[in-house]
Amino acid sequence: GAGVSQSPSNKVTEKGKDVELRCDPISGHTALYWYRQSLGQGLEFLIYFQGNSAPDKSGLPSDRFSAERTGGSVSTLTIQRTQQEDSAVYLCASSLEAGEGSPLHFGNGTRLTVT
Amino acid sequence: DAKTTQPPSMDCAEGRAANLPCNHSTISGNEYVYWYRQIHSQGPQYIIHGLKNNETNEMASLIITEDRKSSTLILPHATLRDTAVYYCIVRWQKVTFGTGTKLQVIP
């Protein structure tokens, strides 16, 4: 596809369950980013990948959050033992390369609701 | 960290130019200015970016002051579909988009 694709678009889960969110970046983009956006709030940076490596994981809110990227393409964000405060829209973006001058292109996000 | 300041909201009449300001007084010499917008329930959409020179594309123009401490995004002929939250950011990596400017285009 032409843009960043995220799946599922919506996910409702019970508190305590694990969830996996998927991101397919634009073909050829080496950098991939995860953000989350709570209702009415700005975007909060979580993690970024350059290739399959994550140089900066400091934005992950707790050790229940993890992310991986394989083959320099698809990435999954996993949240273990979900809590109600994890409810948010999780956004993925990719860019041609990590670094200045390379804008981010976003998907439409996964809306996660923890009941 | 470089930080941006934007007015929380603006109105613009349909068909008129929308001029959205952004202050980034702590910007470093190699940091670009990026503009994005977000329409309700969608991911942010890239609009334009620049370093020193003014830039123009099919969506908008970006005017950066000579000292690079501020910039203005110009939508030359605003339409109702331009109603969105507009974000100005200057740090590519660990960017926190903040709350941006909510632009309301009025018929």
mmCIF file of C-alpha atoms in Angstrom:
data_model
loop_
_atom_site.group_PDB
_atom_site.id
_atom_site.type_symbol
_atom_site.label_atom_id
_atom_site.label_comp_id
_atom_site.label_asym_id
_atom_site.label_seq_id
_atom_site.Cartn_x
_atom_site.Cartn_y
_atom_site.Cartn_z
ATOM 1 C CA GLY A 1 0.000 0.000 0.000
ATOM 2 C CA ALA A 2 0.972 3.618 -0.342
ATOM 3 C CA GLY A 3 0.765 4.590 3.316
ATOM 4 C CA VAL A 4 1.430 3.319 6.813
ATOM 5 C CA SER A 5 -1.020 0.578 7.711
ATOM 6 C CA GLN A 6 -2.022 -0.298 11.275
ATOM 7 C CA SER A 7 -4.099 -3.176 12.530
ATOM 8 C CA PRO A 8 -6.483 -3.655 14.099
ATOM 9 C CA SER A 9 -8.122 -0.258 13.745
ATOM 10 C CA ASN A 10 -10.056 -0.858 16.953
ATOM 11 C CA LYS A 11 -9.393 -3.211 19.847
ATOM 12 C CA VAL A 12 -11.461 -3.738 22.955
ATOM 13 C CA THR A 13 -9.883 -5.886 25.632
ATOM 14 C CA GLU A 14 -10.458 -6.785 29.239
ATOM 15 C CA LYS A 15 -8.200 -5.503 31.952
ATOM 16 C CA GLY A 16 -5.317 -7.904 32.529
ATOM 17 C CA LYS A 17 -5.219 -9.322 29.001
ATOM 18 C CA ASP A 18 -2.278 -8.914 26.611
ATOM 19 C CA VAL A 19 -2.655 -7.129 23.276
ATOM 20 C CA GLU A 20 -0.540 -6.882 20.142
ATOM 21 C CA LEU A 21 -0.719 -3.932 17.776
ATOM 22 C CA ARG A 22 0.743 -4.147 14.304
ATOM 23 C CA CYS A 23 2.316 -1.544 12.034
ATOM 24 C CA ASP A 24 3.271 -1.918 8.371
ATOM 25 C CA PRO A 25 5.462 1.031 7.372
ATOM 26 C CA ILE A 26 5.821 2.558 3.941
ATOM 27 C CA SER A 27 8.001 0.327 1.794
ATOM 28 C CA GLY A 28 11.622 1.418 1.895
ATOM 29 C CA HIS A 29 11.297 3.471 5.064
ATOM 30 C CA THR A 30 14.060 2.532 7.470
ATOM 31 C CA ALA A 31 12.787 4.357 10.549
ATOM 32 C CA LEU A 32 9.605 3.491 12.420
ATOM 33 C CA TYR A 33 8.017 5.265 15.396
ATOM 34 C CA TRP A 34 5.299 4.497 17.923
ATOM 35 C CA TYR A 35 3.244 7.150 19.717
ATOM 36 C CA ARG A 36 0.102 7.151 21.756
ATOM 37 C CA GLN A 37 -2.576 9.777 22.051
ATOM 38 C CA SER A 38 -5.031 9.895 24.897
ATOM 39 C CA LEU A 39 -8.404 11.573 24.404
ATOM 40 C CA GLY A 40 -7.972 15.287 23.812
ATOM 41 C CA GLN A 41 -4.230 15.153 24.385
ATOM 42 C CA GLY A 42 -1.142 15.618 22.262
ATOM 43 C CA LEU A 43 1.010 12.790 20.946
ATOM 44 C CA GLU A 44 3.300 11.008 23.384
ATOM 45 C CA PHE A 45 6.459 9.435 21.973
ATOM 46 C CA LEU A 46 6.982 5.777 22.930
ATOM 47 C CA ILE A 47 9.827 4.273 20.906
ATOM 48 C CA TYR A 48 11.525 4.420 17.534
ATOM 49 C CA PHE A 49 13.405 1.911 15.381
ATOM 50 C CA GLN A 50 16.230 2.455 12.972
ATOM 51 C CA GLY A 51 16.172 -0.771 11.006
ATOM 52 C CA ASN A 52 15.486 -3.491 13.568
ATOM 53 C CA SER A 53 17.219 -1.678 16.416
ATOM 54 C CA ALA A 54 15.544 0.559 18.971
ATOM 55 C CA PRO A 55 18.130 3.161 20.054
ATOM 56 C CA ASP A 56 15.730 4.844 22.454
ATOM 57 C CA LYS A 57 13.194 2.951 24.546
ATOM 58 C CA SER A 58 12.878 5.577 27.257
ATOM 59 C CA GLY A 59 9.392 6.648 26.186
ATOM 60 C CA LEU A 60 7.813 3.288 26.992
ATOM 61 C CA PRO A 61 5.597 4.009 30.029
ATOM 62 C CA SER A 62 6.294 0.760 31.897
ATOM 63 C CA ASP A 63 7.852 -2.678 31.534
ATOM 64 C CA ARG A 64 4.447 -3.982 30.425
ATOM 65 C CA PHE A 65 5.136 -2.294 27.082
ATOM 66 C CA SER A 66 7.496 -3.777 24.522
ATOM 67 C CA ALA A 67 8.040 -3.448 20.791
ATOM 68 C CA GLU A 68 9.935 -5.265 18.141
ATOM 69 C CA ARG A 69 10.616 -4.889 14.470
ATOM 70 C CA THR A 70 11.622 -7.690 12.164
ATOM 71 C CA GLY A 71 13.140 -7.633 8.695
ATOM 72 C CA GLY A 72 13.348 -3.866 8.833
ATOM 73 C CA SER A 73 9.660 -3.714 8.077
ATOM 74 C CA VAL A 74 6.684 -4.759 10.224
ATOM 75 C CA SER A 75 6.623 -3.757 13.877
ATOM 76 C CA THR A 76 4.486 -4.971 16.756
ATOM 77 C CA LEU A 77 3.772 -3.129 19.980
ATOM 78 C CA THR A 78 2.809 -5.476 22.809
ATOM 79 C CA ILE A 79 1.087 -4.428 26.001
ATOM 80 C CA GLN A 80 0.969 -7.062 28.722
ATOM 81 C CA ARG A 81 -1.562 -7.168 31.542
ATOM 82 C CA THR A 82 -3.454 -4.186 30.148
ATOM 83 C CA GLN A 83 -4.772 -1.520 32.499
ATOM 84 C CA GLN A 84 -7.568 0.983 31.942
ATOM 85 C CA GLU A 85 -5.061 3.821 31.717
ATOM 86 C CA ASP A 86 -3.619 2.121 28.619
ATOM 87 C CA SER A 87 -6.775 3.105 26.714
ATOM 88 C CA ALA A 88 -5.658 5.450 23.934
ATOM 89 C CA VAL A 89 -5.026 5.652 20.207
ATOM 90 C CA TYR A 90 -1.679 4.076 19.344
ATOM 91 C CA LEU A 91 -0.117 5.670 16.293
ATOM 92 C CA CYS A 92 2.685 4.377 14.131
ATOM 93 C CA ALA A 93 4.772 6.472 11.748
ATOM 94 C CA SER A 94 7.632 5.774 9.375
ATOM 95 C CA SER A 95 10.230 7.911 7.660
ATOM 96 C CA LEU A 96 12.718 7.315 4.892
ATOM 97 C CA GLU A 97 15.515 7.536 7.404
ATOM 98 C CA ALA A 98 15.990 8.556 10.990
ATOM 99 C CA GLY A 99 17.375 12.042 11.162
ATOM 100 C CA GLU A 100 16.707 15.644 10.332
ATOM 101 C CA GLY A 101 15.019 16.463 7.068
ATOM 102 C CA SER A 102 13.074 13.211 6.859
ATOM 103 C CA PRO A 103 9.414 13.800 7.772
ATOM 104 C CA LEU A 104 7.228 11.235 9.500
ATOM 105 C CA HIS A 105 4.241 9.684 7.783
ATOM 106 C CA PHE A 106 1.543 8.392 10.111
ATOM 107 C CA GLY A 107 -1.006 5.626 10.001
ATOM 108 C CA ASN A 108 -4.536 6.152 11.298
ATOM 109 C CA GLY A 109 -3.833 4.362 14.527
ATOM 110 C CA THR A 110 -5.275 1.586 16.643
ATOM 111 C CA ARG A 111 -7.910 2.686 19.144
ATOM 112 C CA LEU A 112 -7.409 0.551 22.248
ATOM 113 C CA THR A 113 -10.132 0.372 24.878
ATOM 114 C CA VAL A 114 -9.450 -1.531 28.084
ATOM 115 C CA THR A 115 -12.618 -2.390 29.996
ATOM 116 C CA ASP B 1 15.193 20.359 24.217
ATOM 117 C CA ALA B 2 13.844 22.561 21.469
ATOM 118 C CA LYS B 3 10.254 23.505 22.196
ATOM 119 C CA THR B 4 7.474 25.171 20.233
ATOM 120 C CA THR B 5 4.722 27.563 21.242
ATOM 121 C CA GLN B 6 1.499 27.911 19.259
ATOM 122 C CA PRO B 7 -1.787 29.714 19.913
ATOM 123 C CA PRO B 8 -4.413 27.233 21.098
ATOM 124 C CA SER B 9 -7.018 28.225 18.522
ATOM 125 C CA MET B 10 -7.665 30.388 15.466
ATOM 126 C CA ASP B 11 -10.556 31.103 13.128
ATOM 127 C CA CYS B 12 -10.302 31.781 9.414
ATOM 128 C CA ALA B 13 -12.957 32.663 6.843
ATOM 129 C CA GLU B 14 -13.355 30.198 4.002
ATOM 130 C CA GLY B 15 -11.385 31.293 0.932
ATOM 131 C CA ARG B 16 -9.064 33.526 2.914
ATOM 132 C CA ALA B 17 -5.439 32.807 3.781
ATOM 133 C CA ALA B 18 -4.848 31.107 7.115
ATOM 134 C CA ASN B 19 -1.590 32.163 8.788
ATOM 135 C CA LEU B 20 -0.583 29.920 11.672
ATOM 136 C CA PRO B 21 2.334 31.142 13.806
ATOM 137 C CA CYS B 22 4.844 29.095 15.763
ATOM 138 C CA ASN B 23 7.622 30.208 18.100
ATOM 139 C CA HIS B 24 10.706 28.014 18.440
ATOM 140 C CA SER B 25 13.248 30.326 20.047
ATOM 141 C CA THR B 26 15.510 27.485 21.285
ATOM 142 C CA ILE B 27 15.875 25.795 17.906
ATOM 143 C CA SER B 28 19.339 24.471 17.081
ATOM 144 C CA GLY B 29 21.194 25.177 13.864
ATOM 145 C CA ASN B 30 20.571 21.773 12.309
ATOM 146 C CA GLU B 31 16.971 21.277 13.396
ATOM 147 C CA TYR B 32 14.215 21.443 10.817
ATOM 148 C CA VAL B 33 10.758 22.908 11.410
ATOM 149 C CA TYR B 34 7.969 20.458 10.558
ATOM 150 C CA TRP B 35 4.249 21.083 10.265
ATOM 151 C CA TYR B 36 1.559 18.448 10.581
ATOM 152 C CA ARG B 37 -2.184 18.560 10.935
ATOM 153 C CA GLN B 38 -4.647 16.166 12.488
ATOM 154 C CA ILE B 39 -8.251 15.865 11.529
ATOM 155 C CA HIS B 40 -10.469 14.217 14.110
ATOM 156 C CA SER B 41 -9.952 10.447 14.423
ATOM 157 C CA GLN B 42 -7.165 10.329 11.857
ATOM 158 C CA GLY B 43 -3.395 10.120 12.215
ATOM 159 C CA PRO B 44 -1.374 13.313 11.795
ATOM 160 C CA GLN B 45 -0.793 14.331 8.180
ATOM 161 C CA TYR B 46 2.577 15.719 7.111
ATOM 162 C CA ILE B 47 2.278 19.164 5.498
ATOM 163 C CA ILE B 48 5.696 20.721 4.978
ATOM 164 C CA HIS B 49 9.124 21.171 6.527
ATOM 165 C CA GLY B 50 12.056 23.534 6.201
ATOM 166 C CA LEU B 51 15.452 24.459 7.615
ATOM 167 C CA LYS B 52 16.291 28.052 6.686
ATOM 168 C CA ASN B 53 14.661 28.933 3.417
ATOM 169 C CA ASN B 54 10.984 29.483 2.830
ATOM 170 C CA GLU B 55 9.264 26.457 1.339
ATOM 171 C CA THR B 56 6.146 25.917 -0.735
ATOM 172 C CA ASN B 57 4.321 22.802 -1.862
ATOM 173 C CA GLU B 58 0.874 21.946 -3.108
ATOM 174 C CA MET B 59 -0.593 22.168 0.375
ATOM 175 C CA ALA B 60 0.991 25.192 1.990
ATOM 176 C CA SER B 61 3.844 27.646 2.324
ATOM 177 C CA LEU B 62 6.291 27.844 5.213
ATOM 178 C CA ILE B 63 7.904 31.132 6.123
ATOM 179 C CA ILE B 64 10.868 30.918 8.523
ATOM 180 C CA THR B 65 12.304 34.088 10.032
ATOM 181 C CA GLU B 66 15.936 34.881 9.382
ATOM 182 C CA ASP B 67 16.887 34.159 13.011
ATOM 183 C CA ARG B 68 14.884 30.899 12.778
ATOM 184 C CA LYS B 69 13.161 31.608 16.080
ATOM 185 C CA SER B 70 9.701 31.561 14.574
ATOM 186 C CA SER B 71 7.799 30.415 11.529
ATOM 187 C CA THR B 72 4.398 30.766 9.896
ATOM 188 C CA LEU B 73 2.415 28.163 8.027
ATOM 189 C CA ILE B 74 0.267 29.684 5.308
ATOM 190 C CA LEU B 75 -2.743 27.963 3.796
ATOM 191 C CA PRO B 76 -3.398 30.317 0.858
ATOM 192 C CA HIS B 77 -7.111 29.651 0.349
ATOM 193 C CA ALA B 78 -8.581 27.901 3.361
ATOM 194 C CA THR B 79 -11.445 25.474 2.817
ATOM 195 C CA LEU B 80 -13.752 23.805 5.314
ATOM 196 C CA ARG B 81 -11.668 20.639 4.943
ATOM 197 C CA ASP B 82 -8.696 22.503 6.397
ATOM 198 C CA THR B 83 -10.396 22.591 9.805
ATOM 199 C CA ALA B 84 -7.975 20.593 11.950
ATOM 200 C CA VAL B 85 -5.379 20.797 14.708
ATOM 201 C CA TYR B 86 -2.064 22.036 13.327
ATOM 202 C CA TYR B 87 1.197 21.015 14.982
ATOM 203 C CA CYS B 88 4.566 22.725 14.625
ATOM 204 C CA ILE B 89 7.500 20.605 15.843
ATOM 205 C CA VAL B 90 11.258 21.073 15.706
ATOM 206 C CA ARG B 91 12.774 17.938 17.102
ATOM 207 C CA TRP B 92 12.633 14.912 14.833
ATOM 208 C CA GLN B 93 13.371 12.190 17.289
ATOM 209 C CA LYS B 94 11.657 12.278 20.627
ATOM 210 C CA VAL B 95 8.976 14.643 19.509
ATOM 211 C CA THR B 96 6.059 15.455 21.697
ATOM 212 C CA PHE B 97 3.541 17.140 19.505
ATOM 213 C CA GLY B 98 1.872 19.121 22.257
ATOM 214 C CA THR B 99 -1.640 20.424 21.698
ATOM 215 C CA GLY B 100 -1.076 22.540 18.558
ATOM 216 C CA THR B 101 -3.435 25.169 17.113
ATOM 217 C CA LYS B 102 -7.046 24.255 16.504
ATOM 218 C CA LEU B 103 -7.942 25.985 13.227
ATOM 219 C CA GLN B 104 -11.628 26.483 12.540
ATOM 220 C CA VAL B 105 -12.491 27.495 8.968
ATOM 221 C CA ILE B 106 -15.775 29.357 8.940
ATOM 222 C CA PRO B 107 -18.142 29.360 5.935
#
